């Protein structure tokens, strides 16, 4: 790949990552969690060649008679991986192939 194409591609990848709303990452993770726990992103996203990964930790409400319920992190952590669409021609096919490989 020539330098100009590489520069344009990296710019599009950065724009794509910047367009991802962090609250929607946690909304997605919580919807997939068996107990529907809330979560938060606990570190900066990690970008690879074809995916961006968001490290999340689940939280739970801890009831306390003396104070309003507080939130406490659990030890359950997930990595939410999102394909970098500017780098992929067939993202759905790639994901299906990865799922089949894991099975």
C-alpha positions as YAML, in Angstrom:
chain: A
units: angstrom
residues:
- id: 1
  name: UNK
  ca: [0.00, 0.00, 0.00]
- id: 2
  name: UNK
  ca: [1.40, 3.41, -0.91]
- id: 3
  name: UNK
  ca: [1.83, 6.15, 1.71]
- id: 4
  name: UNK
  ca: [-1.08, 8.27, 0.50]
- id: 5
  name: UNK
  ca: [-3.53, 5.35, 0.61]
- id: 6
  name: UNK
  ca: [-2.21, 4.32, 4.01]
- id: 7
  name: UNK
  ca: [-2.62, 7.87, 5.34]
- id: 8
  name: UNK
  ca: [-6.21, 8.14, 4.02]
- id: 9
  name: UNK
  ca: [-7.10, 4.73, 5.46]
- id: 10
  name: UNK
  ca: [-5.67, 5.56, 8.88]
- id: 11
  name: UNK
  ca: [-7.60, 8.85, 8.89]
- id: 12
  name: UNK
  ca: [-10.85, 6.98, 8.13]
- id: 13
  name: UNK
  ca: [-10.08, 4.41, 10.85]
- id: 14
  name: UNK
  ca: [-9.50, 7.20, 13.40]
- id: 15
  name: UNK
  ca: [-12.75, 8.90, 12.38]
- id: 16
  name: UNK
  ca: [-14.59, 5.58, 12.73]
- id: 17
  name: UNK
  ca: [-13.19, 4.94, 16.22]
- id: 18
  name: UNK
  ca: [-13.97, 8.52, 17.29]
- id: 19
  name: UNK
  ca: [-17.56, 8.07, 16.10]
- id: 20
  name: UNK
  ca: [-18.17, 5.16, 18.50]
- id: 21
  name: UNK
  ca: [-20.24, 6.31, 21.47]
- id: 22
  name: UNK
  ca: [-18.79, 4.77, 24.69]
- id: 23
  name: UNK
  ca: [-22.19, 4.63, 26.39]
- id: 24
  name: UNK
  ca: [-23.47, 2.42, 23.54]
- id: 25
  name: UNK
  ca: [-20.55, 0.02, 24.12]
- id: 26
  name: UNK
  ca: [-21.77, -0.52, 27.69]
- id: 27
  name: UNK
  ca: [-25.38, -0.68, 26.58]
- id: 28
  name: UNK
  ca: [-24.46, -3.47, 24.16]
- id: 29
  name: UNK
  ca: [-22.39, -5.35, 26.75]
- id: 30
  name: UNK
  ca: [-25.12, -5.07, 29.38]
- id: 31
  name: UNK
  ca: [-27.72, -6.35, 26.94]
- id: 32
  name: UNK
  ca: [-25.56, -9.44, 26.32]
- id: 33
  name: UNK
  ca: [-24.73, -10.08, 29.98]
- id: 34
  name: UNK
  ca: [-26.76, -12.96, 31.50]
- id: 35
  name: UNK
  ca: [-27.66, -10.81, 34.53]
- id: 36
  name: UNK
  ca: [-27.92, -7.55, 32.51]
- id: 37
  name: UNK
  ca: [-25.37, -5.84, 34.79]
- id: 38
  name: UNK
  ca: [-24.23, -2.32, 34.10]
- id: 39
  name: UNK
  ca: [-20.65, -1.74, 33.04]
- id: 40
  name: UNK
  ca: [-18.07, 0.90, 32.35]
- id: 41
  name: UNK
  ca: [-15.04, 1.19, 30.11]
- id: 42
  name: UNK
  ca: [-11.99, 1.01, 32.35]
- id: 43
  name: UNK
  ca: [-9.17, 1.75, 29.91]
- id: 44
  name: UNK
  ca: [-8.47, 3.32, 26.54]
- id: 45
  name: UNK
  ca: [-9.58, 1.33, 23.49]
- id: 46
  name: UNK
  ca: [-6.97, -0.95, 21.94]
- id: 47
  name: UNK
  ca: [-6.66, -0.75, 18.15]
- id: 48
  name: UNK
  ca: [-5.38, -3.59, 16.04]
- id: 49
  name: UNK
  ca: [-5.18, -3.90, 12.28]
- id: 50
  name: UNK
  ca: [-8.82, -4.95, 11.81]
- id: 51
  name: UNK
  ca: [-10.59, -4.37, 15.15]
- id: 52
  name: UNK
  ca: [-10.87, -1.91, 18.00]
- id: 53
  name: UNK
  ca: [-11.38, -3.38, 21.47]
- id: 54
  name: UNK
  ca: [-12.98, -1.71, 24.46]
- id: 55
  name: UNK
  ca: [-12.12, -3.19, 27.88]
- id: 56
  name: UNK
  ca: [-15.12, -3.08, 30.20]
- id: 57
  name: UNK
  ca: [-15.79, -4.06, 33.78]
- id: 58
  name: UNK
  ca: [-19.24, -4.88, 35.08]
- id: 59
  name: UNK
  ca: [-20.66, -3.08, 38.07]
- id: 60
  name: UNK
  ca: [-23.44, -3.83, 40.50]
- id: 61
  name: UNK
  ca: [-25.48, -1.83, 42.95]
- id: 62
  name: UNK
  ca: [-24.55, -2.53, 46.56]
- id: 63
  name: UNK
  ca: [-27.42, -1.73, 48.95]
- id: 64
  name: UNK
  ca: [-26.41, 0.15, 52.08]
- id: 65
  name: UNK
  ca: [-28.92, 1.05, 54.78]
- id: 66
  name: UNK
  ca: [-26.98, 4.14, 55.90]
- id: 67
  name: UNK
  ca: [-26.41, 5.62, 52.43]
- id: 68
  name: UNK
  ca: [-27.99, 5.51, 49.01]
- id: 69
  name: UNK
  ca: [-27.02, 2.46, 46.97]
- id: 70
  name: UNK
  ca: [-23.48, 2.69, 45.70]
- id: 71
  name: UNK
  ca: [-21.89, 1.08, 42.67]
- id: 72
  name: UNK
  ca: [-19.10, -1.43, 43.03]
- id: 73
  name: UNK
  ca: [-16.97, -2.98, 40.30]
- id: 74
  name: UNK
  ca: [-17.07, -6.73, 39.95]
- id: 75
  name: UNK
  ca: [-14.17, -8.89, 38.87]
- id: 76
  name: UNK
  ca: [-15.99, -9.72, 35.65]
- id: 77
  name: UNK
  ca: [-14.30, -8.05, 32.72]
- id: 78
  name: UNK
  ca: [-14.99, -8.36, 29.02]
- id: 79
  name: UNK
  ca: [-13.38, -7.07, 25.86]
- id: 80
  name: UNK
  ca: [-15.87, -5.67, 23.35]
- id: 81
  name: UNK
  ca: [-14.40, -6.03, 19.88]
- id: 82
  name: UNK
  ca: [-15.67, -3.98, 16.96]
- id: 83
  name: UNK
  ca: [-14.46, -4.52, 13.39]
- id: 84
  name: UNK
  ca: [-12.82, -1.47, 11.83]
- id: 85
  name: UNK
  ca: [-15.18, -1.08, 8.90]
- id: 86
  name: UNK
  ca: [-12.86, 1.15, 6.84]
- id: 87
  name: UNK
  ca: [-10.37, -1.74, 6.74]
- id: 88
  name: UNK
  ca: [-12.83, -4.52, 5.88]
- id: 89
  name: UNK
  ca: [-14.54, -5.30, 2.61]
- id: 90
  name: UNK
  ca: [-16.81, -8.03, 4.07]
- id: 91
  name: UNK
  ca: [-17.11, -7.56, 7.87]
- id: 92
  name: UNK
  ca: [-20.04, -9.96, 8.33]
- id: 93
  name: UNK
  ca: [-18.25, -12.73, 6.43]
- id: 94
  name: UNK
  ca: [-15.11, -12.15, 8.53]
- id: 95
  name: UNK
  ca: [-17.10, -12.39, 11.76]
- id: 96
  name: UNK
  ca: [-18.92, -15.56, 10.67]
- id: 97
  name: UNK
  ca: [-15.58, -17.14, 9.78]
- id: 98
  name: UNK
  ca: [-14.14, -16.23, 13.21]
- id: 99
  name: UNK
  ca: [-17.19, -17.69, 15.00]
- id: 100
  name: UNK
  ca: [-16.90, -20.90, 13.00]
- id: 101
  name: UNK
  ca: [-13.20, -21.10, 13.86]
- id: 102
  name: UNK
  ca: [-13.91, -20.66, 17.60]
- id: 103
  name: UNK
  ca: [-16.58, -23.38, 17.50]
...
